[in-house]
Structures are given as structure tokens and as C-alpha cells.
Coordinates of C-alpha atoms in Angstrom, one line a residue:
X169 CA 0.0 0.0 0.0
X170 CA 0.6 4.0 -0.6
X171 CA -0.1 6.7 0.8
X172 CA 0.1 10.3 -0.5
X173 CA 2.9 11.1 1.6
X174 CA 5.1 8.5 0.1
X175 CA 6.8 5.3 1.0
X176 CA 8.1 6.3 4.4
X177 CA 4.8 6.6 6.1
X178 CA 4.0 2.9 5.4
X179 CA 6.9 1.7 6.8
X180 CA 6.9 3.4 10.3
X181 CA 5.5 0.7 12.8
X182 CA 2.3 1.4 15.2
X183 CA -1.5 2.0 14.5
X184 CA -0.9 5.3 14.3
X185 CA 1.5 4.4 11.0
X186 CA -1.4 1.7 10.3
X187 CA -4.6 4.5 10.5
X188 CA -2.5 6.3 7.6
X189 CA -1.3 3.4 5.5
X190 CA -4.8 2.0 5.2
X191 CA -6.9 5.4 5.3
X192 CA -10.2 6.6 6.6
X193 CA -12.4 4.4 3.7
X194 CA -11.2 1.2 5.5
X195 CA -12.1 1.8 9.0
X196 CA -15.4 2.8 7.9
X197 CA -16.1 -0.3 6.1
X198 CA -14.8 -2.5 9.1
X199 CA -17.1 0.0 11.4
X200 CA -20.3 -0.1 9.6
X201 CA -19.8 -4.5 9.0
X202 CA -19.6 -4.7 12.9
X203 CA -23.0 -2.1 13.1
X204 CA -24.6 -4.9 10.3
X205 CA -23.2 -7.5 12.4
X206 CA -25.0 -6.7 15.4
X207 CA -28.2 -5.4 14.5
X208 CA -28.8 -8.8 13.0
X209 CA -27.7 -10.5 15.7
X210 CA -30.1 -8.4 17.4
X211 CA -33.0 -8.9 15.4
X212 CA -35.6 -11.2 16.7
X213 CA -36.6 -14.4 15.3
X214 CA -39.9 -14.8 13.7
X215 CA -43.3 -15.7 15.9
X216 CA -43.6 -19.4 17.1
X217 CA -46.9 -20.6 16.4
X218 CA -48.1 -22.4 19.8
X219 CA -47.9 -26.5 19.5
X220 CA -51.1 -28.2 20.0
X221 CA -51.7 -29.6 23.2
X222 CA -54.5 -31.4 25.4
X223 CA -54.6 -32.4 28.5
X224 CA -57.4 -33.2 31.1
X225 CA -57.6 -34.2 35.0
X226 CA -60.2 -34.9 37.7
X227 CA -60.0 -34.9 41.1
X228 CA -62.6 -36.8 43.6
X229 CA -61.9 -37.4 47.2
X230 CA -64.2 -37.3 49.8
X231 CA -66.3 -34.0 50.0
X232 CA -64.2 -32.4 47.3
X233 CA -65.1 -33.3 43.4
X234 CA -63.6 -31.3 40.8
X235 CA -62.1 -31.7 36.7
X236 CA -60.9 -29.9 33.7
X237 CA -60.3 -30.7 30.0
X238 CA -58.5 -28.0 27.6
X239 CA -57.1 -28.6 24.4
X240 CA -55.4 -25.4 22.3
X241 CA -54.1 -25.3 18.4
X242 CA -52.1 -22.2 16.9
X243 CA -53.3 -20.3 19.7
X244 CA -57.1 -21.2 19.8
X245 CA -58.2 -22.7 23.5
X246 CA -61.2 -24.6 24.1
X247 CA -62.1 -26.4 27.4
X248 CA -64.4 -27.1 30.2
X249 CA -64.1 -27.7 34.0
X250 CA -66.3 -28.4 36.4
X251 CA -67.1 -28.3 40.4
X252 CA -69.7 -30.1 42.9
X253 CA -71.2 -27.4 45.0
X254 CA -71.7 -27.5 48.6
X255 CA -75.6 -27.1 47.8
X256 CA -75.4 -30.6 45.5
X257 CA -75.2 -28.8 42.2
X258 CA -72.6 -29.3 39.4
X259 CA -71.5 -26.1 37.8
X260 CA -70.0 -26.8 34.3
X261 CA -67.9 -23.8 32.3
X262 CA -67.4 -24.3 29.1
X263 CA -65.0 -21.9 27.2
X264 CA -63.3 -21.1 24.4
X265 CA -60.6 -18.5 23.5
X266 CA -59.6 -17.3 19.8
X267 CA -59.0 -14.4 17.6
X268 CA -61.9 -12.5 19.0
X269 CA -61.5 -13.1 22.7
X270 CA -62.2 -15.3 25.3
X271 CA -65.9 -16.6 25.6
X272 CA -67.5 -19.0 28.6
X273 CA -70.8 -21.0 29.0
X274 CA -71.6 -21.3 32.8
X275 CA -74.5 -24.2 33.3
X276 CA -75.8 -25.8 36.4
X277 CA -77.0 -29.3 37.3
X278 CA -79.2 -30.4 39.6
X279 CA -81.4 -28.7 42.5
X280 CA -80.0 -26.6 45.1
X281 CA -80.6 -28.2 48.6
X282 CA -80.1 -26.4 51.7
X283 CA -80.3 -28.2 55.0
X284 CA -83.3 -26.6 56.8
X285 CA -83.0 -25.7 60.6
X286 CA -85.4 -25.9 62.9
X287 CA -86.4 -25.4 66.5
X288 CA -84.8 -27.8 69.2
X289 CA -86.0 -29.4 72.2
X290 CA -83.3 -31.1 73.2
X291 CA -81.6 -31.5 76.8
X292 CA -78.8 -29.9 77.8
X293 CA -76.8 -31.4 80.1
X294 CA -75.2 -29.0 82.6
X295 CA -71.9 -30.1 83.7
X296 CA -71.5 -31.3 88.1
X297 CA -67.9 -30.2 89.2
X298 CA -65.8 -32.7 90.6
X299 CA -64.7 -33.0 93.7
X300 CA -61.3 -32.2 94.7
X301 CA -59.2 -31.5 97.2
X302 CA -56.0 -29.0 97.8
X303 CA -53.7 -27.2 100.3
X304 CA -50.3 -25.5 100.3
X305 CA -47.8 -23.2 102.5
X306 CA -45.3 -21.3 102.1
X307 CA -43.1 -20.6 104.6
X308 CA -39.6 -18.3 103.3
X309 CA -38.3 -15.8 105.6
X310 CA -40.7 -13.3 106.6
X311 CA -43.2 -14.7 103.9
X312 CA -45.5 -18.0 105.7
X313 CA -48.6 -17.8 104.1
X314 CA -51.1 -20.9 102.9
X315 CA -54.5 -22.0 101.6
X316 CA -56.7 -25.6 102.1
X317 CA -59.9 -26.0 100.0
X318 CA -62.3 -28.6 99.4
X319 CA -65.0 -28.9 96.8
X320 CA -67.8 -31.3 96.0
X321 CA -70.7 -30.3 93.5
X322 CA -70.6 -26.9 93.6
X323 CA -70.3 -26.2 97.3
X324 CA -66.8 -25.5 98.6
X325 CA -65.0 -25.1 101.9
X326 CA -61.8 -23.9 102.5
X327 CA -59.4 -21.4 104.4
X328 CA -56.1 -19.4 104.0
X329 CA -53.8 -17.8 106.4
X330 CA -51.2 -15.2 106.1
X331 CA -48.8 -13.7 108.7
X332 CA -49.2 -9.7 108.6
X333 CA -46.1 -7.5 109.3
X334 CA -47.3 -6.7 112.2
X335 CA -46.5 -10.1 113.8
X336 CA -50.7 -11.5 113.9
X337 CA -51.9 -14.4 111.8
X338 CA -55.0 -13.1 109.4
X339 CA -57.3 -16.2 109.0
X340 CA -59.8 -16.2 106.5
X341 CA -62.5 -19.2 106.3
X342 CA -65.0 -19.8 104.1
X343 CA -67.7 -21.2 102.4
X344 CA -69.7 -21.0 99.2
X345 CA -73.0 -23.3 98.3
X346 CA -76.2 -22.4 96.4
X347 CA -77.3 -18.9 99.1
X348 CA -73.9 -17.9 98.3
X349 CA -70.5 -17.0 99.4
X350 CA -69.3 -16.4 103.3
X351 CA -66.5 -15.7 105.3
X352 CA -65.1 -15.5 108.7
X353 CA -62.3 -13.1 109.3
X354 CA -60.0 -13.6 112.7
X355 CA -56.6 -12.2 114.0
X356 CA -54.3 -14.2 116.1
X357 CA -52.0 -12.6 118.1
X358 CA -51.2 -8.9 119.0
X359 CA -50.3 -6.4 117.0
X360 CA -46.3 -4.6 117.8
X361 CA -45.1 -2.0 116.3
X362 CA -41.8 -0.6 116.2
X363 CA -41.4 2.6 117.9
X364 CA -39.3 5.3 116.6
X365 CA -37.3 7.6 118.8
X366 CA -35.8 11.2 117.8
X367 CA -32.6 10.7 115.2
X368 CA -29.5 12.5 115.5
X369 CA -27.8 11.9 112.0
X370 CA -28.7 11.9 108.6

């Protein structure tokens, strides 16, 4: 190759010595086959038909009773399903989908039932408590305290002490049955309390 400058330019080494050896028309070419390149790399394939298909199921177990069939060619759908309703019906949809959009069918077999309610005279058994029996105490430092109770179809007897900080013994007995509930408050012991004299510090 030449350049209009003459022999010397073509022999220098580099791409700067390259860019004027093989000129400007060159790298345009190579430039606008890479633009070709990609944009039909980037071009997107033509529009896949959908394959035909078909396929169907049906699903009956206990209370629950349900199915669907639905077949589609080159994009046209056309199918049913159906469902047992609580009220003994079958509802049926049947539907098809094409060019113009998608259309559906909605039938119904059988009579609705509804379970009918009315009034009840039944007996109603009301529950008799158990007997039992309980106590505890507690007894930790300054804290003795404790309850005993008894029960035995609704009545119940019981009674619960505590020591005050006052050095008595509160007791508490009691009683509850059909005229209601009662108690018996008594104090054991006398009362002390600490006296308090006039205090020189702070």
C-alpha cells in the first residue's frame, strides 16, 4: 500500500502508522460491518406458532369433586371444567378462546338443597364439678402464708392464712353453696409495732 505522503509513512510501525497506511475508507467499512453484524444479531426471530396440546384431569376425594379438560391449536383454547357445589349442584364452564377473545358458558346441574333448621327441644346437660381437694404453705423468711380448699358439686369449703407484718396471723374461712358465698375473718395474736425515737444523723 501508498499513501500520499510517500513510502516512508507505510513503513513506520504502530497504529498510528497503520490508520495512515490504510486510510479513513477502511475503518469505515470494518465500522459499519460490525453495526450490520449486530443489529442482525439483534433482530428477533420470527413468531412461534403455539404446538397443539391437550390435556385433562379430575380430582374426587371425599367432599371435594372437581375436573378440567382443555385442548389449544395455533393459539385457539377450548375447554371445560367443572365443580360439585356445597348445595349438591354441578357447575360446568365451558370456554373457548380465539381471535376475538375469550368466551364462557356457565351451566348448572341439579337442585340446590339447603339443610333446613329448625327449632330444638333437646336437653342440655349441665356439667356437676368434681370434687377435689388442695392445700399448700409457704413458709420463706418473713413470707408464711397458705390456703386448704375442698370442693364437692358446687359447694366448697376452704381457708387461707397469712402472717401480717405486724407479727398477727389473718385467717380467712369460708364457704360457698347455692345462698352464696361467706366468710369468717380472725386475727391471732397482738399487734407490735416498732417505735421510733428522735434521730441525730442523717
Amino acid at each position: 500500500m501508498s499513501s500520499s505522503k510517500g513510502d516512508t509513512a507505510c513503513k513506520a510501525t504502530g497504529a498510528a502508522a497503520l490508520v495512515k497506511c490504510v486510510g479513513r475508507k477502511f475503518w469505515l467499512e470494518v465500522l459499519l460491518l460490525c453495526l450490520l453484524v449486530t443489529a442482525g444479531v439483534a433482530l428477533p426471530g420470527g413468531y412461534n406458532v403455539p404446538l397443539p396440546y391437550n390435556y385433562n384431569y379430575g380430582i374426587n376425594a371425599g367432599s371435594t369433586n372437581f375436573g378440567q379438560q382443555e385442548s389449544g391449536n395455533g393459539g385457539n383454547v377450548k375447554g371445560s371444567y367443572f365443580v360439585h357445589l356445597p348445595d349438591g349442584r354441578v357447575q360446568k364452564v365451558y370456554y373457548w378462546a380465539d381471535g376475538s377473545g375469550y368466551h364462557a358458558t356457565v351451566t348448572f346441574q341439579g337442585t340446590a338443597s339447603h339443610p333446613s333448621y329448625g327449632p330444638s327441644h333437646g336437653v342440655v346437660a349441665v356439667p356437676v364439678p368434681l370434687p377435689y381437694n388442695y392445700n399448700y404453705g409457704i413458709n420463706a423468711g418473713s413470707t408464711n402464708f397458705g390456703q386448704q380448699e375442698s370442693g364437692n358439686g358446687g359447694n366448697v369449703k376452704g381457708s387461707y392464712f397469712v402472717h401480717l407484718p405486724d407479727g398477727r396471723v389473718q385467717k380467712v374461712d369460708y364457704w360457698a353453696d347455692g345462698s352464696g358465698y361467706h366468710a369468717t375473718v380472725t386475727f391471732q395474736g397482738t399487734a407490735s409495732h416498732p417505735s421510733y425515737g428522735p434521730s441525730h444523723g442523717y
